[in-house]
Tab-separated table of C-alpha atoms in Angstrom:
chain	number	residue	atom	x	y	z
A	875	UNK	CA	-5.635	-5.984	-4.158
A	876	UNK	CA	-9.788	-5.211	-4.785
A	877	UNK	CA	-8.589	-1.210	-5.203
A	878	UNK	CA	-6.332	-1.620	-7.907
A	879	UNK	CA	-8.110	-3.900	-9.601
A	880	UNK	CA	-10.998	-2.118	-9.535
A	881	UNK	CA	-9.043	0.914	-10.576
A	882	UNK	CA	-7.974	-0.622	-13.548
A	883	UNK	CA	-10.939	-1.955	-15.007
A	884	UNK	CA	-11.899	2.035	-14.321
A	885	UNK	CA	-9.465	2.584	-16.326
A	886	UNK	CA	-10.496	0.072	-19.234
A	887	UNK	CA	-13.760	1.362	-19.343
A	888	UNK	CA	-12.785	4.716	-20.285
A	889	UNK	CA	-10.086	3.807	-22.411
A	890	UNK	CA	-12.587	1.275	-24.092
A	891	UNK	CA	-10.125	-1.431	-24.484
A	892	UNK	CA	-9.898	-5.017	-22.990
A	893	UNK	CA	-8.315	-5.350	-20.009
A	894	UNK	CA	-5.216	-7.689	-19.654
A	895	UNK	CA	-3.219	-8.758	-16.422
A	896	UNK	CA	0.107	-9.876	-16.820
A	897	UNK	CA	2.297	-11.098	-13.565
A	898	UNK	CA	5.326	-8.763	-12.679
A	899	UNK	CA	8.442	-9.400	-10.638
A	900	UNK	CA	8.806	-6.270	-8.507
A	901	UNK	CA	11.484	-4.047	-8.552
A	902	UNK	CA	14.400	-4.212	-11.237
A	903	UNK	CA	12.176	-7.067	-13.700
A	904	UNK	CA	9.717	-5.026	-13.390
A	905	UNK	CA	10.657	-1.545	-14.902
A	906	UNK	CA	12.818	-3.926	-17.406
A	907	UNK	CA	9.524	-5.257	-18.805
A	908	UNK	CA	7.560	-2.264	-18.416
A	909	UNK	CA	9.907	-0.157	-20.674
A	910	UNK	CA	9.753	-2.816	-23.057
A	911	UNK	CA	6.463	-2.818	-23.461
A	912	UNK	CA	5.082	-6.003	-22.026
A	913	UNK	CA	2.833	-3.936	-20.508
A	914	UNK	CA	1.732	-0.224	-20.741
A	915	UNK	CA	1.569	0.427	-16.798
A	916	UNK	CA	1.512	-0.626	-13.286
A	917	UNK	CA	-1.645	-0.475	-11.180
A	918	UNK	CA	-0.439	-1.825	-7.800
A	919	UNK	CA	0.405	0.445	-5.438
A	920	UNK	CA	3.654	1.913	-6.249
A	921	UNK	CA	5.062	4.603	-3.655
A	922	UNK	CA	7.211	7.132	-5.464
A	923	UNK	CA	11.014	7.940	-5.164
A	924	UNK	CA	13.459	10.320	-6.889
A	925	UNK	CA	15.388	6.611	-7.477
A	926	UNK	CA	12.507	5.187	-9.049
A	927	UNK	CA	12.220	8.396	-11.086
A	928	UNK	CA	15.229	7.936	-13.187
A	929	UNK	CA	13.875	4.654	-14.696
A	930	UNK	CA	10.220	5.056	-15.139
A	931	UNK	CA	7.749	7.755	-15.531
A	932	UNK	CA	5.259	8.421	-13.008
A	933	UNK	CA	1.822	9.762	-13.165
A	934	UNK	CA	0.958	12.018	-10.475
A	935	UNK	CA	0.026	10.786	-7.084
A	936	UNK	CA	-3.223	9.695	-6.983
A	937	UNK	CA	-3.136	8.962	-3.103
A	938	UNK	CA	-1.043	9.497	-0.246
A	939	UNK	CA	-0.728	6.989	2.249
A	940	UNK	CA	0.948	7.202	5.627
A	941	UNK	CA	4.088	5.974	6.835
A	942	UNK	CA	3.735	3.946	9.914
A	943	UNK	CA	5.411	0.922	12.005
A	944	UNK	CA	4.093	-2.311	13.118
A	945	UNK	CA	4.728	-3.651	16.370
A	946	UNK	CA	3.319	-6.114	18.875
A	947	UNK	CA	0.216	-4.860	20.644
A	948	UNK	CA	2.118	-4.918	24.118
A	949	UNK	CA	4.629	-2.410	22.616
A	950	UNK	CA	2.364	0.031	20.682
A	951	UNK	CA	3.446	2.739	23.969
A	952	UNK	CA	6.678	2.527	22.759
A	953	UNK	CA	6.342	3.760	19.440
A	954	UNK	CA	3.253	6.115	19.141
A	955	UNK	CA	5.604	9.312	19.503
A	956	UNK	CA	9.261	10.062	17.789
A	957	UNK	CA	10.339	11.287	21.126
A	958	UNK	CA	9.259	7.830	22.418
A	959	UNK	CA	10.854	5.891	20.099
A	960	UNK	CA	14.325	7.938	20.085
A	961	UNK	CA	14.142	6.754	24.013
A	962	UNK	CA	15.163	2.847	23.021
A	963	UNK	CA	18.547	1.380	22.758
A	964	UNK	CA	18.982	1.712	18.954
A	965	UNK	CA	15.907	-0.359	18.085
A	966	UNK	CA	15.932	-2.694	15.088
A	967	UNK	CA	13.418	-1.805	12.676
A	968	UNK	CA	12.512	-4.267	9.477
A	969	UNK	CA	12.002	-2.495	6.062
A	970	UNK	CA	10.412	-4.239	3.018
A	971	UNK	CA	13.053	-3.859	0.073
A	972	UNK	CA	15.775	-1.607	-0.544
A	973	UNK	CA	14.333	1.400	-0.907
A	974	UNK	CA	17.151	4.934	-0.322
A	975	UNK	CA	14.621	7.163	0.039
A	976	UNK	CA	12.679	5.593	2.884
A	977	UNK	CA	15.949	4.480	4.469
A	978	UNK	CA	17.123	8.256	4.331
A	979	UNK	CA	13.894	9.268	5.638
A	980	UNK	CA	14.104	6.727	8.830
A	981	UNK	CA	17.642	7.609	9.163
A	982	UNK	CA	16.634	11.291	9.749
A	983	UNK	CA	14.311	10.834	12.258
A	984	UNK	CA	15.913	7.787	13.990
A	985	UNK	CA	19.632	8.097	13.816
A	986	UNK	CA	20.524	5.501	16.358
A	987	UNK	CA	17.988	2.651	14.845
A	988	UNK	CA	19.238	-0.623	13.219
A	989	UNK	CA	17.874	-1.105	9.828
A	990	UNK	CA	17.157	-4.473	8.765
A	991	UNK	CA	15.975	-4.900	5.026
A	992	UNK	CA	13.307	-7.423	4.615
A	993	UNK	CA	12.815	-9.279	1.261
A	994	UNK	CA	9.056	-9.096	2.049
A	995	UNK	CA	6.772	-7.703	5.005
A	996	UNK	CA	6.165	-11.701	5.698
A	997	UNK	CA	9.344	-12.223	6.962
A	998	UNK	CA	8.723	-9.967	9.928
A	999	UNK	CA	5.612	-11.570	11.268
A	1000	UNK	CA	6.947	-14.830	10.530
A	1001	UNK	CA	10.526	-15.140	10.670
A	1002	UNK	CA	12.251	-11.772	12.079
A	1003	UNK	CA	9.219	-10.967	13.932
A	1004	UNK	CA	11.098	-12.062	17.220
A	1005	UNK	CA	14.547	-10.041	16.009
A	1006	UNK	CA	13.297	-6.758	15.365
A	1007	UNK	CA	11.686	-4.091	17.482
A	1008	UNK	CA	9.212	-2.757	14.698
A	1009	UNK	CA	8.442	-2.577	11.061
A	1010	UNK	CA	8.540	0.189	8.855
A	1011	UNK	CA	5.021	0.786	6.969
A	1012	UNK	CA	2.380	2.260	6.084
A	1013	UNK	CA	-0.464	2.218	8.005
A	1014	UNK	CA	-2.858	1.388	5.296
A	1015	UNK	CA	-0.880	-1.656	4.523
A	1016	UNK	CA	-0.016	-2.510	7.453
A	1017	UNK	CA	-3.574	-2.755	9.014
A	1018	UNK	CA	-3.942	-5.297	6.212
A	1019	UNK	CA	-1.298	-7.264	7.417
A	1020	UNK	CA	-2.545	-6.807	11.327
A	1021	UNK	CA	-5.933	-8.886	10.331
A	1022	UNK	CA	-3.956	-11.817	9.441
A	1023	UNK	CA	-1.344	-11.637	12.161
A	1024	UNK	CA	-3.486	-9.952	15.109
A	1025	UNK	CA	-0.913	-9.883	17.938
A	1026	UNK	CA	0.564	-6.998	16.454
A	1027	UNK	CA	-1.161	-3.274	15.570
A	1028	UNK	CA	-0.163	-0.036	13.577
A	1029	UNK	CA	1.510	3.085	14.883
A	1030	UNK	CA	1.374	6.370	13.635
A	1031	UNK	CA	3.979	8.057	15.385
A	1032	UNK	CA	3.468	11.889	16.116
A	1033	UNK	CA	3.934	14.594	15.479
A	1034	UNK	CA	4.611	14.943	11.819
A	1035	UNK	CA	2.574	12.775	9.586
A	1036	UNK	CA	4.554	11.525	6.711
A	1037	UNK	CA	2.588	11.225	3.698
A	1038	UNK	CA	3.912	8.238	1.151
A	1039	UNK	CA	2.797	9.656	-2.730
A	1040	UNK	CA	1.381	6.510	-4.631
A	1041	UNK	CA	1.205	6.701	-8.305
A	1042	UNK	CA	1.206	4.595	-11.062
A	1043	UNK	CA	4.691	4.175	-13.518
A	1044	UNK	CA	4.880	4.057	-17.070
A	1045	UNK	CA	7.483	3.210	-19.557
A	1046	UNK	CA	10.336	6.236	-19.268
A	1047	UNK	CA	9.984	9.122	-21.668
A	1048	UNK	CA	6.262	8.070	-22.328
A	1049	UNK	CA	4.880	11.442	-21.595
A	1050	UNK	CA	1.603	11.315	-23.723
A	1051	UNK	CA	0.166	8.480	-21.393
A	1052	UNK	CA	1.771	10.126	-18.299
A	1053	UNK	CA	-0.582	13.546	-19.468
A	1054	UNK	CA	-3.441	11.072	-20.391
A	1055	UNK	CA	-3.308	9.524	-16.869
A	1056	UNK	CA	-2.871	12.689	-14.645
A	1057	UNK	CA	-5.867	14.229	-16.380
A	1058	UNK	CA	-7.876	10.637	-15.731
A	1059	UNK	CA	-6.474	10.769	-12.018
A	1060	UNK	CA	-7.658	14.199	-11.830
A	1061	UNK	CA	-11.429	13.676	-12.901
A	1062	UNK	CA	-11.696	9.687	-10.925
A	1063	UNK	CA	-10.877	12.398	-7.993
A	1064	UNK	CA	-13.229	14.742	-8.433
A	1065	UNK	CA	-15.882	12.128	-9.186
A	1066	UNK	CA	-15.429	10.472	-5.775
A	1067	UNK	CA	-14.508	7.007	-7.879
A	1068	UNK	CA	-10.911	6.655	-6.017
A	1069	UNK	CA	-12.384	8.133	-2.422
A	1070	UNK	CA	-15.271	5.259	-3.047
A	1071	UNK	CA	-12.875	2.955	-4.007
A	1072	UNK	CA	-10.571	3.472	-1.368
A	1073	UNK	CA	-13.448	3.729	1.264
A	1074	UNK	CA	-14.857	0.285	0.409
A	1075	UNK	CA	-11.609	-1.573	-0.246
A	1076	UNK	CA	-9.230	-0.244	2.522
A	1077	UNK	CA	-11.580	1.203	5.196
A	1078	UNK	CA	-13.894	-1.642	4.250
A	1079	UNK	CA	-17.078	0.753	4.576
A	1080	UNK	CA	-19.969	-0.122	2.819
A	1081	UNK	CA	-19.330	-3.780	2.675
A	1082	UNK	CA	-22.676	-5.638	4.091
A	1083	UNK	CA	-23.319	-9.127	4.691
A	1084	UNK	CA	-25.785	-10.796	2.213
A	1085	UNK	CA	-28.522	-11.987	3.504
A	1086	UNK	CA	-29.977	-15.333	2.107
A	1087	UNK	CA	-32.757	-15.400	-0.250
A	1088	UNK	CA	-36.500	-15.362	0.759
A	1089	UNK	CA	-37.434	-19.212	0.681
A	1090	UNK	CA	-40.769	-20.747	1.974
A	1091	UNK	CA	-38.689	-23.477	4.314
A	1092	UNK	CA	-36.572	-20.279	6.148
A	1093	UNK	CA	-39.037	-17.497	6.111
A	1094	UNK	CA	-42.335	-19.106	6.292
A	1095	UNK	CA	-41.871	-22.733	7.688
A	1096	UNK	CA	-38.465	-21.722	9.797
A	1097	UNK	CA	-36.929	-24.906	9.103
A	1098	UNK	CA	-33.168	-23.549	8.617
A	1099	UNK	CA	-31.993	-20.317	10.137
């Protein structure tokens, strides 16, 4: 995604090193290769859990985003409140991975729901779409998702926001670059570099057409538009 990579080459300019990509499996590959060094961390948008916790080390949170479910347009009535959504007939909600926490969390609020894992978010808008009532996610994400699929729209059911901690993991036990980053997260806040960031990337403010070139044949002779 354009934030995290931007973030990281943020990150290689003050660091003054070379930047390197390297492809990750997610989940249990992942923290394999990361504690054994094939990389030093993970810039992509990882949303924290006490699980996740007792394999890696994470920095602090360096944004929250909001947890949210995606459903088709026609049905956004039906999930904009808790007390709405509690009304169904134990609705069948899609949730991308295994993930405890979040299942906990959904389990608290909707006790009577059906939860369906999902090996990816894809799956719902093109395979389970049809067999499930809603998806569980956030609503920065999912609004992503909504521009390539737009039959459906995010809900932010209220009251109660649920903030979702991002943050980025390191090897476990490596403290010293934990410090190092919390201190960088700290000042790329304060600077406004993650609110610009985020503003242009997610919100998509500040982005701007560009206009052609001046040329004699457009501007002068109006030949092409």
């Amino acid at each position: 995604m354009g934030f995290d990579i931007e973030m990281a080459h943020e990150l290689a300019r003050t660091l003054d090193v070379t930047l390197e990509f390297v492809l990750l499996e997610r989940d249990k590959t992942a923290v394999e290769r990361l504690n054994a060094g094939y990389c030093d961390l993970i810039m992509s948008g990882i949303r924290v859990t006490p699980k996740r916790a007792e394999v890696i080390t994470f920095s602090e949170p360096y944004m929250d985003e909001t947890m949210a479910f995606v459903v088709k347009d026609y049905r956004s009535d039906e999930f904009n409140s808790w007390e709405a959504i509690e009304k169904l007939d134990a609705p069948k909600i899609g949730i991308g991975g295994n993930v405890p926490y979040y299942i906990s969390k959904l389990r608290d609020y909707l006790p009577k729901a059906e939860i369906v894992i999902l090996n990816s978010p894809r799956e719902f808008f093109k395979k389970k779409g049809k067999d499930l009532d809603a998806l569980l996610f956030t609503a920065e994400a999912g609004s992503a998702w909504t521009l390539l699929y737009p039959d459906y729209t995010v809900v932010v059911p209220q009251p109660g926001i649920i903030a979702v901690p991002l943050a980025y993991p390191l090897a476990y036990g490596d403290q010293k670059m934990a410090d190092y980053m919390n201190s960088w997260i700290e000042l790329k806040k304060k600077d406004k570099t993650i609110e610009n960031h985020y503003n242009y990337w997610i919100l998509g403010q500040g982005a701007t057409k560009k206009e052609p070139r001046w040329s004699v044949i457009r501007n002068v002779l109006l030949w092409v538009d």
